Coordinates of C-alpha atoms and ligand atoms in Angstrom, one line a residue:
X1 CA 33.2 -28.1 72.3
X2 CA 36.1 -28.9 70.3
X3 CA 38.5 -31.8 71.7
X4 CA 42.1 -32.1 70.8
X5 CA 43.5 -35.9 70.0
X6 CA 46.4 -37.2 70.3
X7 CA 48.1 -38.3 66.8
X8 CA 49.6 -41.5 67.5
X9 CA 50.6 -44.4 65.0
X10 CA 48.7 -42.3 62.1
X11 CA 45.1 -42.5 64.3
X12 CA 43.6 -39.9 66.5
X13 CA 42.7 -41.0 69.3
X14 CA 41.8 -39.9 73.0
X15 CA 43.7 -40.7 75.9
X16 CA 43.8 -43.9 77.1
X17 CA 41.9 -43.1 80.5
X18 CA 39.4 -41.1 78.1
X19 CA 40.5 -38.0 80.5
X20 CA 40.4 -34.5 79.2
X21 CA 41.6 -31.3 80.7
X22 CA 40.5 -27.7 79.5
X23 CA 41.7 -25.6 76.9
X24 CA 40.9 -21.5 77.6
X25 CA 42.0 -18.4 75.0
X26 CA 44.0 -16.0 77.2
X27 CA 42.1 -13.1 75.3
X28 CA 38.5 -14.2 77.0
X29 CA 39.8 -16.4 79.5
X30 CA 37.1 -18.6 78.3
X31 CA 37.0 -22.6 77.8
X32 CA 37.1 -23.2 74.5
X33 CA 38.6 -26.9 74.1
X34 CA 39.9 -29.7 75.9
X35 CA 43.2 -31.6 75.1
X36 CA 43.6 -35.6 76.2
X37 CA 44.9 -35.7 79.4
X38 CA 47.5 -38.7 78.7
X39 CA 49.7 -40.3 81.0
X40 CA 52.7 -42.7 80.6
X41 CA 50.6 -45.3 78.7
X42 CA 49.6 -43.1 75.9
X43 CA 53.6 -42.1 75.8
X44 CA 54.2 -46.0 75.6
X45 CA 51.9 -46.5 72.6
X46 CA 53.1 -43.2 70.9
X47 CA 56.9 -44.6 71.2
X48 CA 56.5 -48.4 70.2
X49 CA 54.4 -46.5 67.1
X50 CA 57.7 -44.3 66.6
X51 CA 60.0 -47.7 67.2
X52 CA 58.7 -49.7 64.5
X53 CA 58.6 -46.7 62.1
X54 CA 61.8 -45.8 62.7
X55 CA 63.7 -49.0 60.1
X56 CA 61.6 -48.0 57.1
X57 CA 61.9 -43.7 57.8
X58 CA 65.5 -44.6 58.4
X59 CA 66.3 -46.3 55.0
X60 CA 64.2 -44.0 52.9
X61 CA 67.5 -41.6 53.2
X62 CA 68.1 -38.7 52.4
X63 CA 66.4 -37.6 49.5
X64 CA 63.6 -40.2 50.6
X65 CA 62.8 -37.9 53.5
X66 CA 63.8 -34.6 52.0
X67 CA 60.9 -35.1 49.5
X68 CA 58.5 -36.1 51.9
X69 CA 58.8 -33.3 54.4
X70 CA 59.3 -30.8 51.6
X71 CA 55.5 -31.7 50.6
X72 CA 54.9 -31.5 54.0
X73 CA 56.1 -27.9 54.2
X74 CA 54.2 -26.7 51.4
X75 CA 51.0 -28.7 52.8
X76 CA 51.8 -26.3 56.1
X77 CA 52.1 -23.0 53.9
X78 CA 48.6 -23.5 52.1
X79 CA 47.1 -23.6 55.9
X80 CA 49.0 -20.7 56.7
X81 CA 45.6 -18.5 57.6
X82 CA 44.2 -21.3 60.0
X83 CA 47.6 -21.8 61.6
X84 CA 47.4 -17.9 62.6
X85 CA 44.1 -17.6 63.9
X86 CA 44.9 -20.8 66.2
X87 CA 48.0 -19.6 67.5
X88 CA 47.1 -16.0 68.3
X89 CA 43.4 -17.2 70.1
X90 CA 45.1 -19.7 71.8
X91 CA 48.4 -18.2 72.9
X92 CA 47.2 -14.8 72.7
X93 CA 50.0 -12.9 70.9
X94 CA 48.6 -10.2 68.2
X95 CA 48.0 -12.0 64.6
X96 CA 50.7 -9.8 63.0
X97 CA 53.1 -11.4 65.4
X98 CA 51.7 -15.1 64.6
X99 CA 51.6 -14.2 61.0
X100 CA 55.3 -12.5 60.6
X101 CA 57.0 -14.6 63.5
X102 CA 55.8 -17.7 64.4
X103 CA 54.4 -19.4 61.0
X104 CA 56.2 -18.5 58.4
X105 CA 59.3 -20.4 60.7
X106 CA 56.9 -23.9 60.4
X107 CA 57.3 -24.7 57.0
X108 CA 60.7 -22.6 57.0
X109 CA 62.2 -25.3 59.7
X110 CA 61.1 -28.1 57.1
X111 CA 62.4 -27.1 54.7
X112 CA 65.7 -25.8 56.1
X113 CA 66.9 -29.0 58.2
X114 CA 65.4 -31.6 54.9
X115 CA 67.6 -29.0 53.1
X116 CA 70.4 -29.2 55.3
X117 CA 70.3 -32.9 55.3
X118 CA 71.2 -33.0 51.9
X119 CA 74.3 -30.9 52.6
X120 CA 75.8 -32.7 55.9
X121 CA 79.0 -33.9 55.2
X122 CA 80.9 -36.8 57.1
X123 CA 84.8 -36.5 57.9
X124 CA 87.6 -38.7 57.3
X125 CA 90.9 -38.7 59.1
X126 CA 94.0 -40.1 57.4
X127 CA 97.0 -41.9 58.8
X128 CA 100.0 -41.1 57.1
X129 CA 99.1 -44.1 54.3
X130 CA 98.5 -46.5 57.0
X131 CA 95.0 -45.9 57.5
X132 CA 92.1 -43.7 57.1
X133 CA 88.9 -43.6 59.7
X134 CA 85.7 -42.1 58.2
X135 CA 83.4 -40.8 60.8
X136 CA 79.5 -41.4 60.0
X137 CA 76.6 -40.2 61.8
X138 CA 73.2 -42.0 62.1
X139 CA 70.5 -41.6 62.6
X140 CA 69.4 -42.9 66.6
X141 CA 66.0 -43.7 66.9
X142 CA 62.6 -42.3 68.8
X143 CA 62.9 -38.9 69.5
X144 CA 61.3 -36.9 72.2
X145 CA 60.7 -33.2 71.9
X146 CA 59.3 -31.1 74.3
X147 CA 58.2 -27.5 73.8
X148 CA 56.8 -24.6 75.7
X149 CA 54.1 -22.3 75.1
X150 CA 55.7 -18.8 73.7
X151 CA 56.1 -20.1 70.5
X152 CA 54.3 -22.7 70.1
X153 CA 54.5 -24.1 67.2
X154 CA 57.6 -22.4 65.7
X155 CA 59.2 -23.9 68.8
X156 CA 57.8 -27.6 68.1
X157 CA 58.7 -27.9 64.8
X158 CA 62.5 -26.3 65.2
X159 CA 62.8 -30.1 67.2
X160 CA 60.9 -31.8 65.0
X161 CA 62.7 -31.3 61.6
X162 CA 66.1 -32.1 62.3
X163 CA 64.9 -34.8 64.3
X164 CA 63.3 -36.1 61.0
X165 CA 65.5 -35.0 58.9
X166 CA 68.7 -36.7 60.5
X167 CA 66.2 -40.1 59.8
X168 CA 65.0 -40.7 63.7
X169 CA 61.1 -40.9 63.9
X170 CA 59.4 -38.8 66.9
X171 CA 57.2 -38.7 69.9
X172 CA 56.4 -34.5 70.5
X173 CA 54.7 -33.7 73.8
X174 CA 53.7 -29.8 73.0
X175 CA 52.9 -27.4 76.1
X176 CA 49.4 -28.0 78.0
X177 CA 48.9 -24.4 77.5
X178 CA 48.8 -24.0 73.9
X179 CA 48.3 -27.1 72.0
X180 CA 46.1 -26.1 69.8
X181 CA 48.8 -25.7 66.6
X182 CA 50.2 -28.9 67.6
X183 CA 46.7 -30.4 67.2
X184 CA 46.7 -28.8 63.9
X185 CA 49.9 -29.6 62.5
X186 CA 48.7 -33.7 62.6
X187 CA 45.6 -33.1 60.8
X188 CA 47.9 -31.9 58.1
X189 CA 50.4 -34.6 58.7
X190 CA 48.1 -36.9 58.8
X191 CA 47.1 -36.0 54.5
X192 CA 50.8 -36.1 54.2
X193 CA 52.9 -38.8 52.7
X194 CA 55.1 -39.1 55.6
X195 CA 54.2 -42.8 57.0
X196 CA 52.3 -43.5 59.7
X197 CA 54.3 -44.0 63.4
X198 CA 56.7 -41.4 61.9
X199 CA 55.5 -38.7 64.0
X200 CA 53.5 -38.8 66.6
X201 CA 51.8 -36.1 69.3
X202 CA 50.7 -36.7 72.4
X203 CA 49.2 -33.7 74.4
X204 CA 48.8 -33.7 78.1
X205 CA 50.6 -32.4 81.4
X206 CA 54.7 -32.0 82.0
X207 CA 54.7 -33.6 85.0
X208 CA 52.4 -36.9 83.4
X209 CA 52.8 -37.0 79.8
X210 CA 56.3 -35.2 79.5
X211 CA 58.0 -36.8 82.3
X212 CA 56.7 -39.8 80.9
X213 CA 58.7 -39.5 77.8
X214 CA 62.0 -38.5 79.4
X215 CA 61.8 -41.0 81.6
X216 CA 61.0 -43.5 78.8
X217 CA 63.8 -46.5 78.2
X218 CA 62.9 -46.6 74.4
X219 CA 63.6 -43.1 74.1
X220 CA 67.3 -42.4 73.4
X221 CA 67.5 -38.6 72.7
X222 CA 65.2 -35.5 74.3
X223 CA 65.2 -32.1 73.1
X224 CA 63.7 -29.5 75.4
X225 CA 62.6 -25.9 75.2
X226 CA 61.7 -24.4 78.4
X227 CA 61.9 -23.3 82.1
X228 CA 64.9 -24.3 84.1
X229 CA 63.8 -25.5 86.9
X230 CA 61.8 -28.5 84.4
X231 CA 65.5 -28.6 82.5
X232 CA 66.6 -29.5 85.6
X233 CA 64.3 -32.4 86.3
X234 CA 64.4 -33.6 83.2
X235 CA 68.7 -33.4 83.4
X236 CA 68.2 -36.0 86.4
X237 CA 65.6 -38.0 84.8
X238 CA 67.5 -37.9 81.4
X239 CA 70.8 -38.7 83.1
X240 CA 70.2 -42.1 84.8
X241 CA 69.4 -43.5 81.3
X242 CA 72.2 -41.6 79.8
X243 CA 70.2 -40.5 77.4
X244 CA 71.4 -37.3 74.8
X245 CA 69.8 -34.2 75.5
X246 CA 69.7 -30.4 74.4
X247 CA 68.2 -28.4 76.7
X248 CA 67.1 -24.7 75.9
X249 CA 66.4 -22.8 79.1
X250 CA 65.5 -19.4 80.4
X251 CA 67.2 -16.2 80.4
X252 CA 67.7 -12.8 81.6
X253 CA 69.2 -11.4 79.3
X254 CA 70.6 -7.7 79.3
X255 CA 70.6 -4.6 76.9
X256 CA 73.6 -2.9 77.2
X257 CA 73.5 0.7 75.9
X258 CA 76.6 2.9 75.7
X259 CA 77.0 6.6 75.2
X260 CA 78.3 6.4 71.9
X261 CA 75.5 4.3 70.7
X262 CA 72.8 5.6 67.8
X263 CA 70.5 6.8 70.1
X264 CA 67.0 6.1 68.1
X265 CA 68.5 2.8 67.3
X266 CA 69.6 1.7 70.7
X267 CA 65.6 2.9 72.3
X268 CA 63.9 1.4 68.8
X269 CA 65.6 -2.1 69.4
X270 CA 65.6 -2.5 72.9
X271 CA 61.7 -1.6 73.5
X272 CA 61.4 -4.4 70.6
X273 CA 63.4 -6.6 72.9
X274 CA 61.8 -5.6 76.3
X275 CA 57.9 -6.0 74.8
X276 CA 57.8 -8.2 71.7
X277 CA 55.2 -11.2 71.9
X278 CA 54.2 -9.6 75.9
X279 CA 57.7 -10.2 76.4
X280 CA 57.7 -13.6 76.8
X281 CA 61.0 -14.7 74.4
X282 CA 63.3 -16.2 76.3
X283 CA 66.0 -14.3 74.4
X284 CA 63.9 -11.1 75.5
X285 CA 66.2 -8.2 76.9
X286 CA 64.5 -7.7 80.7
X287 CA 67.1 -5.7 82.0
X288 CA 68.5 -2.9 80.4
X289 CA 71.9 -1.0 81.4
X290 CA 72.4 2.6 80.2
X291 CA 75.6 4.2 80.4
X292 CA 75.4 7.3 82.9
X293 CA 75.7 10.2 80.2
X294 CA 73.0 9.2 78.3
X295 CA 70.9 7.5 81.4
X296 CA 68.1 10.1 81.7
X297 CA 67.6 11.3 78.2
X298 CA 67.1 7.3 77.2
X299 CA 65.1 6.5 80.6
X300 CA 62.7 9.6 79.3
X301 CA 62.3 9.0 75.7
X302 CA 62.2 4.7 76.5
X303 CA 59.1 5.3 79.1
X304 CA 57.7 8.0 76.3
X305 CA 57.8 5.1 73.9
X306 CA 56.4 2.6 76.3
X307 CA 53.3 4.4 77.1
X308 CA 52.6 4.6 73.9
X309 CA 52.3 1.0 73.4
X310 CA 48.8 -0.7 72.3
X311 CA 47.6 -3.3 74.2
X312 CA 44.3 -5.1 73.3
X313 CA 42.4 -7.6 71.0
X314 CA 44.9 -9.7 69.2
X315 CA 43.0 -9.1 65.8
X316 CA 43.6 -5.8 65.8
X317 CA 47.0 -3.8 64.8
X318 CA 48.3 -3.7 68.3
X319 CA 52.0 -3.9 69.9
X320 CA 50.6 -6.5 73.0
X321 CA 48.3 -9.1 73.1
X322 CA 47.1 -11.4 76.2
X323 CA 49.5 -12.8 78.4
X324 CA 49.3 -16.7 78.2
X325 CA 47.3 -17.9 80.9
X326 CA 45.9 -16.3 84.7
X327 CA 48.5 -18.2 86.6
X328 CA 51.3 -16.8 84.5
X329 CA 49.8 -13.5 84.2
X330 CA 49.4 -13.5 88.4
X331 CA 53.0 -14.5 88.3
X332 CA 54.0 -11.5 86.8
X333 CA 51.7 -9.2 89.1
X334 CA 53.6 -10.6 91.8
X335 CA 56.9 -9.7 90.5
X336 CA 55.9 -6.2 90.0
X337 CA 54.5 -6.4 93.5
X338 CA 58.2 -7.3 94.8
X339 CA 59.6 -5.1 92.8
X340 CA 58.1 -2.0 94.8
X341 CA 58.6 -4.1 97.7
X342 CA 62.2 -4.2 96.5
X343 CA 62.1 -0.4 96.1
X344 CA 61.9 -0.5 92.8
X345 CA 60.0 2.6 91.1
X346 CA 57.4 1.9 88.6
X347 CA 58.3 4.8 85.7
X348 CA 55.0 3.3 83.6
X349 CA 52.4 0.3 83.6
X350 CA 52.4 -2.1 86.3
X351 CA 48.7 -3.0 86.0
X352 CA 46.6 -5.8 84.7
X353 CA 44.6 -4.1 82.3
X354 CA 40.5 -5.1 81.9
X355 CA 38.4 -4.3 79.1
X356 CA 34.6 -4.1 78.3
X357 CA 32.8 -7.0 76.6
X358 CA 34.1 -10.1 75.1
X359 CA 38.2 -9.0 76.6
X360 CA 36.9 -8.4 80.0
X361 CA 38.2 -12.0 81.6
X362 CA 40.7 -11.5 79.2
X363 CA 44.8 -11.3 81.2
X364 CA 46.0 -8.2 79.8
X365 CA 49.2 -6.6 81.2
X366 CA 50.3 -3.0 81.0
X367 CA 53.9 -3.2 79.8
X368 CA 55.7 -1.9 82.9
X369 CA 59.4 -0.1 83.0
X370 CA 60.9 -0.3 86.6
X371 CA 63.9 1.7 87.9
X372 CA 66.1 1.8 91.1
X373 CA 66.5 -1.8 91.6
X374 CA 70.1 -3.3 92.6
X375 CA 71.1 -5.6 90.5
X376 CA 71.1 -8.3 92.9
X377 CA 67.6 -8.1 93.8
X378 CA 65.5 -10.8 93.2
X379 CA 63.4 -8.9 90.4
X380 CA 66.9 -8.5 88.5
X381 CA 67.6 -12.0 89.2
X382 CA 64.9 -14.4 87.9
X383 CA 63.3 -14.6 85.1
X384 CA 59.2 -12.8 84.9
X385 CA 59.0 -13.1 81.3
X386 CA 56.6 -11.2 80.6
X387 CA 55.9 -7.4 79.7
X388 CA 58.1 -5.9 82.5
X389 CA 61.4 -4.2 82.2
X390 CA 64.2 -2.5 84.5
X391 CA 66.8 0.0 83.9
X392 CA 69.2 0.8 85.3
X393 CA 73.1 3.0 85.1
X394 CA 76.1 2.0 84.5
X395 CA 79.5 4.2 84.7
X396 CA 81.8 1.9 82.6
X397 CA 82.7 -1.2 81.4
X398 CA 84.0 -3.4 83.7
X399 CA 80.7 -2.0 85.7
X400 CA 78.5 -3.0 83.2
X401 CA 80.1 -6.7 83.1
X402 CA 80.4 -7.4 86.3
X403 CA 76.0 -6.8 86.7
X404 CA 75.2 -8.4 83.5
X405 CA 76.9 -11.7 84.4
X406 CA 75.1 -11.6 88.0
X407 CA 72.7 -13.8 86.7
X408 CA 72.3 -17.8 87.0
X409 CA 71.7 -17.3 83.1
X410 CA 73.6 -17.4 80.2
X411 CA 71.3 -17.3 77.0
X412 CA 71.7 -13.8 75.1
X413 CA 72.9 -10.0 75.4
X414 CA 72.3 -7.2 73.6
X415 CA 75.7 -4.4 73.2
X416 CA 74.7 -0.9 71.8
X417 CA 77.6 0.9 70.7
X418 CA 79.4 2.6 67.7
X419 CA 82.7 1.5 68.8
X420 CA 83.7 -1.9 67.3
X421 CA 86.5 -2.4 69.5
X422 CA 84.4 -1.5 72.3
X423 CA 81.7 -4.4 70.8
X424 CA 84.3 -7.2 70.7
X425 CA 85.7 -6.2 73.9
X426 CA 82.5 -6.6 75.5
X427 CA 81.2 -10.1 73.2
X428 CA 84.1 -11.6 74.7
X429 CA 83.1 -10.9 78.5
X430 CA 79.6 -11.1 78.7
X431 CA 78.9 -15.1 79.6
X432 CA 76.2 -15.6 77.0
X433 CA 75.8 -18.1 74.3
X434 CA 74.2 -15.5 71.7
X435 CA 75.2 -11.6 71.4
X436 CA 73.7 -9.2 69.0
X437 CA 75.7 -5.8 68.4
X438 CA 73.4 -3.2 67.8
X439 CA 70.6 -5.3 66.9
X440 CA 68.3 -7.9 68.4
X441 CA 66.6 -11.3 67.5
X442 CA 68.6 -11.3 64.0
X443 CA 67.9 -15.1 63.5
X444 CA 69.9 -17.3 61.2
X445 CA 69.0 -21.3 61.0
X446 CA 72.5 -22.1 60.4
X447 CA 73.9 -20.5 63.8
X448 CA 74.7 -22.5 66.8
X449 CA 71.7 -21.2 69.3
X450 CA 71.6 -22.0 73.4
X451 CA 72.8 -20.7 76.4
X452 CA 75.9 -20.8 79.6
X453 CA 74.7 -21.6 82.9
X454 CA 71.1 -22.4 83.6
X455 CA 69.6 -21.4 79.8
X456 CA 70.8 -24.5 78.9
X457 CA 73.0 -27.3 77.5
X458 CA 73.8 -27.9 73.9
X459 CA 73.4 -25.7 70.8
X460 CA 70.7 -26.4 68.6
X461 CA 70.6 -24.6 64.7
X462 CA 71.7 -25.6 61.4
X463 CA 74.7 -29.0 61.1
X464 CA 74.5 -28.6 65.2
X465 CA 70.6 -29.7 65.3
X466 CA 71.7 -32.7 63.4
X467 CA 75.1 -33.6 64.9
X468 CA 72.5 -33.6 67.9
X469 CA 69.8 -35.9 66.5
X470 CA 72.9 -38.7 64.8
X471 CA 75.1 -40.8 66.6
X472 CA 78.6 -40.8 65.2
X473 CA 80.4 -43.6 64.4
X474 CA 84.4 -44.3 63.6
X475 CA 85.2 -46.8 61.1
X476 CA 88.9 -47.6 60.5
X477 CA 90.1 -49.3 57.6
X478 CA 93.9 -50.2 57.4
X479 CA 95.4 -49.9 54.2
Ligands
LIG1 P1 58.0 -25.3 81.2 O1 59.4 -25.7 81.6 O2 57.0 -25.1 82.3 O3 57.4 -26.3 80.2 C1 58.0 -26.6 78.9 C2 57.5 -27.9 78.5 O4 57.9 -28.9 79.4 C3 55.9 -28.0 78.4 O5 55.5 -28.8 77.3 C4 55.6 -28.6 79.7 O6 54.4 -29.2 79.8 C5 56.8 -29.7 79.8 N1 57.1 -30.1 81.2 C6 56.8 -29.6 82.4 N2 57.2 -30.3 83.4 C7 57.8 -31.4 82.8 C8 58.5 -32.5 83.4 N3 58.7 -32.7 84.7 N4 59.0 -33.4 82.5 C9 58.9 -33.3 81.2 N5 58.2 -32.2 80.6 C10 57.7 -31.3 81.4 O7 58.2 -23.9 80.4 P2 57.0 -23.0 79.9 O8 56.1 -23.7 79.0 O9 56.5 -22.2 81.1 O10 57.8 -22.0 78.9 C11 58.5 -20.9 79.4 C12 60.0 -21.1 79.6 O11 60.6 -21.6 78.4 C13 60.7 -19.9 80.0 O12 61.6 -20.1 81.0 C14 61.5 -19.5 78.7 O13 62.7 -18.8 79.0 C15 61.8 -20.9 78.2 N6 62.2 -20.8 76.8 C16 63.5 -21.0 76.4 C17 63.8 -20.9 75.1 C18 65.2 -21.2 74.6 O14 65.4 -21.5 73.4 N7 66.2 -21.1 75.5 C19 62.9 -20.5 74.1 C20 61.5 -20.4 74.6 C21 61.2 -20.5 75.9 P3 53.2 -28.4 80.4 O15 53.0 -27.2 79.6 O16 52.1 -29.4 80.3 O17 53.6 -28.1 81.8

C-alpha cells in the first residue's frame, strides 16, 4: 500500500513515532494509503528546516525566486494528468472538475504571486522638504499554511506562493483527508531547484500536527483555510503569540434572485452555485431567495434541472462526484434529517445514493433542494456544505436583506437582477466580503478575497496575499 511522507528539509521521511493513519477514496470508500501521523516534533523539525532556509531564500530576491518558482510551475503543468487522477480518487470530485478547476490554479498561483512579486511597489511619504519616510516590506520568516480538503491542492498552493514569493520559507500542514496532491506536489519540488528547507510538508491530524504549528513560537505568520469553529481555535492559539494571521472561514452564502432577473441566467448560475464540486465551496450559494412573482416558475424549472443532475463515477462525464469522506457525508444526512424535522419539504434528492460494484461503499449524495424552512432555522443557519439547497420567497428588498444577513457569516452573495441601481443598492447592504451580480465564482487573483463575521479575517488575493506574508517597515530620513 502506498504511504505518504512527509517532505521535510528536502528528505522524505516518516513520522517521527513511525505512526501512520489511513488514507480511503470517497468513491470506494476503500483504504488505499496511509499518511504519517506526525505530532509536534515532526512540526519542530519541519520549522528549524524552514528557519535556517529562510536567510539564503530571503536574499536570492526577487528575480532569484521568481525564476525558481516559475520552473517550478512549469515542472507542475507537465504532471498535470497525475495531479488529476490524484485529486479526483482521493477527494472524489469528477475529473473534469479537477482538470478545469483545481489544477490548472497550481501552477497558475506560481506563477501569479512570483509575477506579482516583481510588480509590488513600496511607498514613500514626503514632508514638505523636511523629510521623506519610505515604507518597505519584508519578508518575515517560517510560514505556516493550513488548508482544507475541498480544494485541495488549489487551496494549498494559493498560501504557498505568496508566502514564497514575498521571500518567507514554509511549513504546510495539508488536510488529513486529502493529502494525497500535497504528497505529490514534493516529489516534484523535490526535482526542483528551489533549495532544500524552503518548503516543507508535513501531513497528519489538525488537532496534532496543525495545532502544532500554530502554536509553534518560531512560527510568526499562519494562513488558514477552513471551518470556523478550527479558525476559532487557532485565533486563540495564534493570539497569545501575537502572531499574523488570515483566516478564510465558512459561509452561507445566499442567491438572491429578483423578478427582473434573466430568468435562464439566474436558474443556470445558481444550480452551478448550489451543486458545483458536491457543493462543498465555501463560497457555494446554499440558500437561495426568490422574489415572490417569479417564486414558483423558478422553484419548478430549478428542481426540473436538479433532477436532472448526474451523480456517479468521477471518471465519467458527470455533474457530482463522491462526497469527501463517511463522516462528512453522515453529516449532511443529518442535516437533511433536521431539515424535515424542521418542516422543511424535500422538493428532490435527499438520499445517499449506492451503486453496484466497485461504487457500492462509495458516499454518494443525491443533490437535495428543500423548501418551507424559516430562515432562522438551524438548517438556514449553519453551514452543511454539501449537495443540499433551500429556497425560499422573498417580497422585497429590505425583506430579502434583512434574511440574507441572518447569518453568523459573511463570505459571499449572489444578486440576480437587470436593474443596476437595484445591484448597487443591494452590494452595499448585503454584509459579505465578495458579491457577484449576475454571475458566480468569477475569480480574479488580483482581488481582495475573505469574508465579515465568522468566514474570516483578512483578505487574501493579489498585493493583499503579500502585504500579508511582509512586514512593513518605516524609514525616515531627514533632509
Ligand atoms: P477544518 O477546519 O476541519 O480543517 C481545515 C484544516 O485545518 C485541515 O488541514 C485540518 O486538519 C486543520 N485543523 C483542524 N483542527 C486544527 C487545529 N486545532 N489547529 C490547526 N489546524 C487544524 O475544515 P475542513 O477541512 O473540514 O474544510 C471545510 C471548511 O473549510 C468549510 O467550513 C469551508 O467553508 C471552509 N473553507 C473556506 C474557504 C474560504 O476561502 N473562506 C475555502 C474553502 C473551504 P485535518 O484535516 O487533519 O483535521
Amino acid at each position: 500500500m502506498k504511504k505518504i511522507q512527509n517532505y521535510i528539509n528536502g528528505q522524505f521521511l516518516s513520522a517521527l513515532s513511525k505512526n501512520y493513519k489511513n488514507n480511503s477514496s470517497p468513491i470506494t470508500g476503500k483504504i488505499y494509503s496511509k499518511f504519517p501521523d506526525s505530532d509536534h516534533e515532526d512540526i519542530d523539525k519541519a520549522v528549524m528546516a524552514a528557519k535556517k532556509a529562510f536567510p539564503k531564500w530571503k536574499s536570492l530576491g526577487k528575480k532569484g525566486r521568481y525564476n525558481l518558482l516559475m520552473s517550478l510551475a512549469d515542472m507542475l503543468d507537465e504532471n498535470f494528468d497525475k495531479f488529476v487522477e490524484a485529486e479526483s480518487y482521493d477527494n472524489g470530485k469528477p475529473e473534469w472538475i479537477a482538470r478545469s478547476v483545481d489544477i490548472p490554479r497550481v501552477s497558475e498561483n506560481f506563477r501569479f504571486f512570483a509575477t506579482a512579486s516583481l510588480h509590488f511597489s513600496s511607498e514613500c511619504h514626503e514632508m514638505d522638504g523636511k523629510a521623506f519616510n519610505y515604507t518597505i516590506r519584508e519578508p518575515i520568516g517560517v510560514a505556516g499554511c493550513i488548508s482544507p480538503w475541498n480544494l485541495p491542492i488549489y487551496l494549498l498552493t494559493w498560501k504557498i506562493a505568496p508566502a514564497l514569493a514575498a521571500g518567507n520559507t514554509v511549513v504546510a500542514k495539508p488536510s488529513e483527508i486529502t493529502p494525497m496532491t500535497a504528497y505529490l506536489f514534493s516529489k516534484i519540488v523535490h526535482k526542483s531547484n528551489i533549495p532544500k528547507g524552503v518548503i516543507n510538508i508535513v501531513h497528519g491530524l489538525g488537532e496534532k500536527a496543525g495545532e502544532a504549528l500554530t502554536k509553534h513560537p518560531d512560527v510568526p505568520v499562519i494562513s488558514f483555510t477552513g471551518g470556523s469553529n478550527t479558525g476559532k481555535k487557532i485565533n486563540i492559539n495564534c493570539a497569545s503569540l501575537f502572531k499574523k494571521l488570515s483566516l478564510e472561514l465558512g459561509g452561507k452564502n445566499p442567491s438572491i434572485i429578483f423578478n427582473d432577473a434573466n430568468f435562464n441566467e439566474a436558474l443556470n448560475i445558481s444550480l452551478k452555485s448550489a451543486f458545483s464540486n458536491q457543493g462543498q465551496i465555501c463560497l457555494c450559494g446554499s440558500r437561495i431567495f426568490v422574489q415572490s412573482k417569479i417564486y414558483n416558475k423558478f422553484k419548478t424549472a430549478f428542481v426540473e434541472k436538479t433532477k436532472k443532475l448526474t451523480v456517479g463515477n468521477p471518471k465519467n462525464k458527470v455533474d457530482l462526484g463522491a462526497i469527501v469522506s463517511k463522516a462528512h457525508m453522515n453529516k449532511i444526512i443529518n442535516y437533511i434529517q433536521l431539515a424535515q424535522d424542521e418542516g422543511g419539504t424535500i422538493l428532490t434528492g435527499g438520499n445517499r445514493i449506492r451503486f453496484e460494484g466497485d461504487l457500492r461503499e462509495g458516499y454518494f449524495i443525491e443533490p437535495t433542494v428543500i423548501e418551507n424552512l424559516d430562515y432562522k432555522c438551524i438548517v438556514n443557519q449553519e453551514e452543511i456544505f454539501g449537495p443540499v439547497v433551500t429556497i425560499m420567497p422573498f417580497e422585497n428588498e429590505d425583506d430579502v436583506i434583512k434574511m440574507a444577513n441572518a447569518t453568523k457569516y459573511g463570505l459571499s452573495a449572489s444578486i440576480f437582477t437587470s436593474n443596476v441601481s437595484k445591484a448597487h443598492r443591494m452590494s452595499s447592504k448585503i454584509n459579505s466580503g465578495i458579491i457577484w451580480i449576475n454571475s458566480w465564482m468569477m475569480r480574479d487573483l488580483r482581488i481582495p478575497f475573505g469574508g465579515m463575521k465568522d468566514s474570516g479575517i483578512g483578505r487574501e488575493g493579489g498585493f493583499n496575499s503579500l502585504r500579508f506574508f511582509t512586514e512593513t517597515k518605516n524609514i525616515c530620513v531627514k533632509i
